[in-house]
Structure formats: C-alpha cells, structure tokens
Amino acid sequence: MKTYTLLATLLIFIGMKAQTDKTIEIWNDEIPNSQKSNSEEKWDQSEWGTLWVTHVQKPTIEVFLPTPRTATGTGVLICPGGGYAGLAYDWEGTDIAKWLNSKGIAAFVLKYRLPSDASVKTTYKAPLQDAQRAMRYIKSNKDQFHLKDGQIGVMGFSAGGHVASTLGTLYNKEVYTPKDSIDNISAKPDFLALIYPVISMQQGVTHQGSKDQLLGKNPSKIVTDEFSNELNVNTETSPTFLIHSTDDGAVPVQNSLRFYQALIANKVPAAMHIFPTGGHGYGLGLENKATQQWTSLFETWITELYQ
C-alpha cells in the first residue's frame, strides 16, 4: 500500500512538472526573417564553465514557475547575454530563473536568435522579433502561468539587456507580419530590469562586439540611432531597474547612465544602482561583495512596485 501511494504521489508530481516547467517554441510554423542554411544549433560548455548556446535555430522560452503557495503573480522574460554571438544560457538565464522562483516570481528564459547566424536574413530584426513574440505568448497564456495583468516584465543581461531595452522601447514597432491572435496582444513589458546592459550603439559608448554582431561593420546612422535605446525612451516607457559597475571594462557604465537620464527626463519611475567594483558578466553577483547586493535590491524594488 505504501509503495502504491508513493508511486501515485510521484506520478502526480511528474504530471505537475510537465504542466509547469517546459520549453515552448514561440513560433508555431514559419519563423519570420529566416532562410534555409546549413547552420546547426550548438550547446557547449564555455571556457568560463557556463552553458553556451550558439546558432539558435528555433527560438524558445523555457518556463520556470514557483510553487502556487509562494507565487506573487509577477512574471519575468529573461534575456541572457553573450555579445549577440552566443547565449550564457545558465549563468544569465536558468540560474536567474531559479532565483526568481525562490521569490515567488515566474520566469521565462528566452532562447533568441543570434543576428549574424546564416539562418537570419536581416540581422537586427531577429532578436526583437523573438522578444516581441515571447512577451505576447506569455501574456496570452497568463492564466495558465498564474500571472496578474500589469505584472509581466523583462530582464536582460549585457547584450540581453539590449534585447530587453529594445523590447521596452520598440515594443510597438512592427518587425514581423502578425501570424495569429497572439500578435494582437501588446508586446510592451510592464517593467524593465537591465543588468550591466548594452543600451547604446553610439561610438565610444557601445559594446563594439555587440554592435558589430547586431548591425554589421558599417551600419547607417539611421539604424545606429534606431537601436540606441537611450534615444527611444518616452513618457510611455515602463518603470525600470538598472544595475551596473563603475569598473565594467566590457560595457561602459555610460550605457546605464544614458538610459537613466532619458528615463528621468521623461518622468519614468527608475532606480539605478552603480557598484564601484564588479566588472562585467557577474550573473547573480555572488563572487563580489558589492554585486551580490543587486538581487536583494531588485526584490525590494519589485515588491514596492506591486505592493
């Protein structure tokens, strides 16, 4: 009898996991802005010991839901970084999702297409297309994910911060032809959390590697300005949380500073924390006394936003 009960409990648990934590392809059939190629998606262990994804062929969201007892109704679309050349999928994706779950927040890790892959036609459209579609998908299934209206935001790290801030400022830009009823939903995130983000494509401020991957070696001024997200902030931009380090040698702190200044100029609620040290790419920040504070700072901010 005990064996039967244990087996039944296990099957129920497995069934619950199948309904919650799963990977979902965000495009049902044809992926916009794509073409046939010999490119193959790769999952490798990077030299830094992180899971490194390249040549993304099928954009997905991996779903992580907190237990119903702790769920707050808030959801976050997570955009891992990687300089638009790859995705630090666990370091700035699934690890973040598990931490958010511990705070009662649902998380959705976006595996977005990388702009320079041979399967992509127009480089700079692909990440925004995937981010818009992912946000619309999450909103369209908010009841299934136990999310509340007005509490579904985006979080991005490094180049993923550029994806997130692009979604946050160009959410209503038509970058693909609507495919189904999901695309009738606004792609606007209800809040932005940008962690050591690439914001600008302007010379001397941008992360050059991200810019080269996204826009190419010699982009026009029009395209450069269009994807310099500090120039796209307006009064409709959602509340924003920013983290950066003064000694970031990869993505200059001016990226966050410029975005913050634009938010303030447009009277958008914003919080920014700049640490004196920490460098770049620290994920949850556990290896540095300064940067390990950012998660508790975010928790306080998001709690106050929806209290």
PDB file of C-alpha atoms in Angstrom, residues 127-279:
ATOM      1  CA  PRO A 127      16.241  39.367 -31.515  1.00  0.00           C
ATOM      2  CA  LEU A 128      13.428  41.953 -31.337  1.00  0.00           C
ATOM      3  CA  GLN A 129      11.088  39.715 -33.309  1.00  0.00           C
ATOM      4  CA  ASP A 130      11.686  36.856 -30.875  1.00  0.00           C
ATOM      5  CA  ALA A 131      11.381  39.086 -27.810  1.00  0.00           C
ATOM      6  CA  GLN A 132       8.107  40.614 -29.006  1.00  0.00           C
ATOM      7  CA  ARG A 133       6.639  37.214 -29.796  1.00  0.00           C
ATOM      8  CA  ALA A 134       7.781  35.744 -26.470  1.00  0.00           C
ATOM      9  CA  MET A 135       6.203  38.581 -24.480  1.00  0.00           C
ATOM     10  CA  ARG A 136       2.956  38.243 -26.423  1.00  0.00           C
ATOM     11  CA  TYR A 137       2.942  34.482 -25.880  1.00  0.00           C
ATOM     12  CA  ILE A 138       3.442  34.858 -22.125  1.00  0.00           C
ATOM     13  CA  LYS A 139       0.683  37.466 -21.869  1.00  0.00           C
ATOM     14  CA  SER A 140      -1.687  35.350 -23.946  1.00  0.00           C
ATOM     15  CA  ASN A 141      -1.164  32.453 -21.517  1.00  0.00           C
ATOM     16  CA  LYS A 142      -1.081  34.495 -18.316  1.00  0.00           C
ATOM     17  CA  ASP A 143      -3.887  32.488 -16.711  1.00  0.00           C
ATOM     18  CA  GLN A 144      -2.069  29.210 -17.356  1.00  0.00           C
ATOM     19  CA  PHE A 145       1.063  30.705 -15.782  1.00  0.00           C
ATOM     20  CA  HIS A 146      -0.909  32.290 -12.894  1.00  0.00           C
ATOM     21  CA  LEU A 147       0.223  35.816 -13.771  1.00  0.00           C
ATOM     22  CA  LYS A 148      -1.529  39.076 -12.975  1.00  0.00           C
ATOM     23  CA  ASP A 149      -2.282  41.778 -15.516  1.00  0.00           C
ATOM     24  CA  GLY A 150       0.278  44.570 -15.401  1.00  0.00           C
ATOM     25  CA  GLN A 151       2.955  42.445 -13.710  1.00  0.00           C
ATOM     26  CA  ILE A 152       4.804  40.889 -16.639  1.00  0.00           C
ATOM     27  CA  GLY A 153       8.203  42.421 -17.312  1.00  0.00           C
ATOM     28  CA  VAL A 154      11.546  41.733 -18.922  1.00  0.00           C
ATOM     29  CA  MET A 155      15.059  41.291 -17.514  1.00  0.00           C
ATOM     30  CA  GLY A 156      18.215  41.334 -19.599  1.00  0.00           C
ATOM     31  CA  PHE A 157      21.944  40.928 -19.032  1.00  0.00           C
ATOM     32  CA  SER A 158      24.664  42.596 -21.130  1.00  0.00           C
ATOM     33  CA  ALA A 159      23.639  42.158 -24.797  1.00  0.00           C
ATOM     34  CA  GLY A 160      20.471  40.574 -23.398  1.00  0.00           C
ATOM     35  CA  GLY A 161      19.980  43.934 -21.713  1.00  0.00           C
ATOM     36  CA  HIS A 162      19.964  45.448 -25.172  1.00  0.00           C
ATOM     37  CA  VAL A 163      17.312  42.932 -26.253  1.00  0.00           C
ATOM     38  CA  ALA A 164      15.282  43.816 -23.148  1.00  0.00           C
ATOM     39  CA  SER A 165      15.646  47.585 -23.524  1.00  0.00           C
ATOM     40  CA  THR A 166      14.833  47.320 -27.239  1.00  0.00           C
ATOM     41  CA  LEU A 167      11.660  45.437 -26.359  1.00  0.00           C
ATOM     42  CA  GLY A 168      10.956  48.062 -23.704  1.00  0.00           C
ATOM     43  CA  THR A 169      11.219  50.957 -26.169  1.00  0.00           C
ATOM     44  CA  LEU A 170      10.324  49.419 -29.556  1.00  0.00           C
ATOM     45  CA  TYR A 171       7.566  47.078 -28.353  1.00  0.00           C
ATOM     46  CA  ASN A 172       5.079  48.549 -30.828  1.00  0.00           C
ATOM     47  CA  LYS A 173       7.424  48.595 -33.834  1.00  0.00           C
ATOM     48  CA  GLU A 174       6.072  46.226 -36.486  1.00  0.00           C
ATOM     49  CA  VAL A 175       9.013  43.935 -37.215  1.00  0.00           C
ATOM     50  CA  TYR A 176       7.032  40.939 -38.450  1.00  0.00           C
ATOM     51  CA  THR A 177       3.679  40.257 -40.062  1.00  0.00           C
ATOM     52  CA  PRO A 178       1.119  39.150 -37.449  1.00  0.00           C
ATOM     53  CA  LYS A 179       0.670  35.379 -37.562  1.00  0.00           C
ATOM     54  CA  ASP A 180      -2.249  34.648 -35.220  1.00  0.00           C
ATOM     55  CA  SER A 181      -4.369  36.031 -32.394  1.00  0.00           C
ATOM     56  CA  ILE A 182      -1.341  36.153 -30.081  1.00  0.00           C
ATOM     57  CA  ASP A 183       0.042  39.002 -32.166  1.00  0.00           C
ATOM     58  CA  ASN A 184      -2.983  41.166 -31.344  1.00  0.00           C
ATOM     59  CA  ILE A 185      -1.615  41.481 -27.803  1.00  0.00           C
ATOM     60  CA  SER A 186       0.720  44.324 -26.868  1.00  0.00           C
ATOM     61  CA  ALA A 187       4.366  43.320 -26.538  1.00  0.00           C
ATOM     62  CA  LYS A 188       5.000  46.094 -24.028  1.00  0.00           C
ATOM     63  CA  PRO A 189       6.701  44.811 -20.851  1.00  0.00           C
ATOM     64  CA  ASP A 190       5.256  46.192 -17.615  1.00  0.00           C
ATOM     65  CA  PHE A 191       8.719  46.787 -16.179  1.00  0.00           C
ATOM     66  CA  LEU A 192      12.361  46.566 -17.247  1.00  0.00           C
ATOM     67  CA  ALA A 193      15.265  45.150 -15.227  1.00  0.00           C
ATOM     68  CA  LEU A 194      18.554  45.822 -17.000  1.00  0.00           C
ATOM     69  CA  ILE A 195      21.684  44.260 -15.552  1.00  0.00           C
ATOM     70  CA  TYR A 196      25.006  45.677 -16.852  1.00  0.00           C
ATOM     71  CA  PRO A 197      23.153  46.266 -20.121  1.00  0.00           C
ATOM     72  CA  VAL A 198      24.273  47.274 -23.563  1.00  0.00           C
ATOM     73  CA  ILE A 199      21.978  50.218 -24.294  1.00  0.00           C
ATOM     74  CA  SER A 200      23.607  52.383 -26.925  1.00  0.00           C
ATOM     75  CA  MET A 201      25.003  51.722 -30.387  1.00  0.00           C
ATOM     76  CA  GLN A 202      26.801  55.080 -30.399  1.00  0.00           C
ATOM     77  CA  GLN A 203      30.550  55.126 -30.941  1.00  0.00           C
ATOM     78  CA  GLY A 204      32.566  55.321 -27.727  1.00  0.00           C
ATOM     79  CA  VAL A 205      29.675  54.133 -25.563  1.00  0.00           C
ATOM     80  CA  THR A 206      28.519  50.870 -27.094  1.00  0.00           C
ATOM     81  CA  HIS A 207      30.000  47.432 -26.684  1.00  0.00           C
ATOM     82  CA  GLN A 208      31.623  47.178 -30.096  1.00  0.00           C
ATOM     83  CA  GLY A 209      31.312  43.407 -30.385  1.00  0.00           C
ATOM     84  CA  SER A 210      27.549  43.531 -29.772  1.00  0.00           C
ATOM     85  CA  LYS A 211      27.163  46.373 -32.248  1.00  0.00           C
ATOM     86  CA  ASP A 212      29.135  44.560 -34.948  1.00  0.00           C
ATOM     87  CA  GLN A 213      27.090  41.387 -34.497  1.00  0.00           C
ATOM     88  CA  LEU A 214      23.738  43.185 -34.472  1.00  0.00           C
ATOM     89  CA  LEU A 215      24.205  45.954 -37.037  1.00  0.00           C
ATOM     90  CA  GLY A 216      27.229  44.863 -39.055  1.00  0.00           C
ATOM     91  CA  LYS A 217      30.548  46.640 -39.501  1.00  0.00           C
ATOM     92  CA  ASN A 218      29.261  49.777 -41.233  1.00  0.00           C
ATOM     93  CA  PRO A 219      25.675  50.483 -40.199  1.00  0.00           C
ATOM     94  CA  SER A 220      23.906  53.642 -41.306  1.00  0.00           C
ATOM     95  CA  LYS A 221      23.295  56.466 -38.850  1.00  0.00           C
ATOM     96  CA  ILE A 222      19.564  55.781 -39.115  1.00  0.00           C
ATOM     97  CA  VAL A 223      19.901  52.161 -37.985  1.00  0.00           C
ATOM     98  CA  THR A 224      22.529  53.058 -35.356  1.00  0.00           C
ATOM     99  CA  ASP A 225      20.206  55.652 -33.824  1.00  0.00           C
ATOM    100  CA  GLU A 226      17.184  53.342 -34.061  1.00  0.00           C
ATOM    101  CA  PHE A 227      18.902  50.737 -31.889  1.00  0.00           C
ATOM    102  CA  SER A 228      20.437  53.217 -29.460  1.00  0.00           C
ATOM    103  CA  ASN A 229      17.739  52.736 -26.876  1.00  0.00           C
ATOM    104  CA  GLU A 230      18.517  55.817 -24.814  1.00  0.00           C
ATOM    105  CA  LEU A 231      17.124  57.733 -27.807  1.00  0.00           C
ATOM    106  CA  ASN A 232      13.876  55.737 -27.789  1.00  0.00           C
ATOM    107  CA  VAL A 233      12.716  56.380 -24.222  1.00  0.00           C
ATOM    108  CA  ASN A 234       9.485  58.339 -23.910  1.00  0.00           C
ATOM    109  CA  THR A 235       6.800  59.008 -21.311  1.00  0.00           C
ATOM    110  CA  GLU A 236       5.199  55.626 -22.054  1.00  0.00           C
ATOM    111  CA  THR A 237       8.330  53.632 -21.161  1.00  0.00           C
ATOM    112  CA  SER A 238       7.736  51.267 -18.246  1.00  0.00           C
ATOM    113  CA  PRO A 239       9.358  51.581 -14.790  1.00  0.00           C
ATOM    114  CA  THR A 240      12.984  50.496 -14.951  1.00  0.00           C
ATOM    115  CA  PHE A 241      15.581  48.992 -12.621  1.00  0.00           C
ATOM    116  CA  LEU A 242      19.262  49.365 -13.597  1.00  0.00           C
ATOM    117  CA  ILE A 243      22.444  47.729 -12.298  1.00  0.00           C
ATOM    118  CA  HIS A 244      25.996  48.466 -13.435  1.00  0.00           C
ATOM    119  CA  SER A 245      29.571  48.624 -12.129  1.00  0.00           C
ATOM    120  CA  THR A 246      31.905  51.575 -12.496  1.00  0.00           C
ATOM    121  CA  ASP A 247      34.810  49.318 -13.450  1.00  0.00           C
ATOM    122  CA  ASP A 248      32.908  47.458 -16.187  1.00  0.00           C
ATOM    123  CA  GLY A 249      35.590  47.071 -18.836  1.00  0.00           C
ATOM    124  CA  ALA A 250      33.329  45.480 -21.436  1.00  0.00           C
ATOM    125  CA  VAL A 251      30.146  47.558 -21.437  1.00  0.00           C
ATOM    126  CA  PRO A 252      30.830  51.122 -20.241  1.00  0.00           C
ATOM    127  CA  VAL A 253      28.702  52.311 -17.352  1.00  0.00           C
ATOM    128  CA  GLN A 254      27.645  55.221 -19.567  1.00  0.00           C
ATOM    129  CA  ASN A 255      25.140  52.821 -21.136  1.00  0.00           C
ATOM    130  CA  SER A 256      23.097  52.675 -17.953  1.00  0.00           C
ATOM    131  CA  LEU A 257      23.721  56.331 -17.162  1.00  0.00           C
ATOM    132  CA  ARG A 258      22.348  57.481 -20.501  1.00  0.00           C
ATOM    133  CA  PHE A 259      19.270  55.305 -20.202  1.00  0.00           C
ATOM    134  CA  TYR A 260      18.643  56.530 -16.656  1.00  0.00           C
ATOM    135  CA  GLN A 261      18.968  60.150 -17.739  1.00  0.00           C
ATOM    136  CA  ALA A 262      16.472  59.561 -20.530  1.00  0.00           C
ATOM    137  CA  LEU A 263      14.047  57.932 -18.091  1.00  0.00           C
ATOM    138  CA  ILE A 264      14.287  60.844 -15.677  1.00  0.00           C
ATOM    139  CA  ALA A 265      13.854  63.374 -18.484  1.00  0.00           C
ATOM    140  CA  ASN A 266      10.623  61.600 -19.423  1.00  0.00           C
ATOM    141  CA  LYS A 267       9.475  61.271 -15.808  1.00  0.00           C
ATOM    142  CA  VAL A 268       9.552  57.475 -15.901  1.00  0.00           C
ATOM    143  CA  PRO A 269       9.966  55.825 -12.467  1.00  0.00           C
ATOM    144  CA  ALA A 270      13.518  54.491 -12.320  1.00  0.00           C
ATOM    145  CA  ALA A 271      16.003  53.008  -9.868  1.00  0.00           C
ATOM    146  CA  MET A 272      19.718  52.739 -10.616  1.00  0.00           C
ATOM    147  CA  HIS A 273      22.486  51.195  -8.530  1.00  0.00           C
ATOM    148  CA  ILE A 274      26.112  51.556  -9.571  1.00  0.00           C
ATOM    149  CA  PHE A 275      28.721  49.495  -7.740  1.00  0.00           C
ATOM    150  CA  PRO A 276      32.338  50.692  -7.555  1.00  0.00           C
ATOM    151  CA  THR A 277      33.634  47.233  -8.488  1.00  0.00           C
ATOM    152  CA  GLY A 278      32.318  44.055 -10.024  1.00  0.00           C
ATOM    153  CA  GLY A 279      33.403  44.266 -13.629  1.00  0.00           C
TER     154      GLY A 279
END
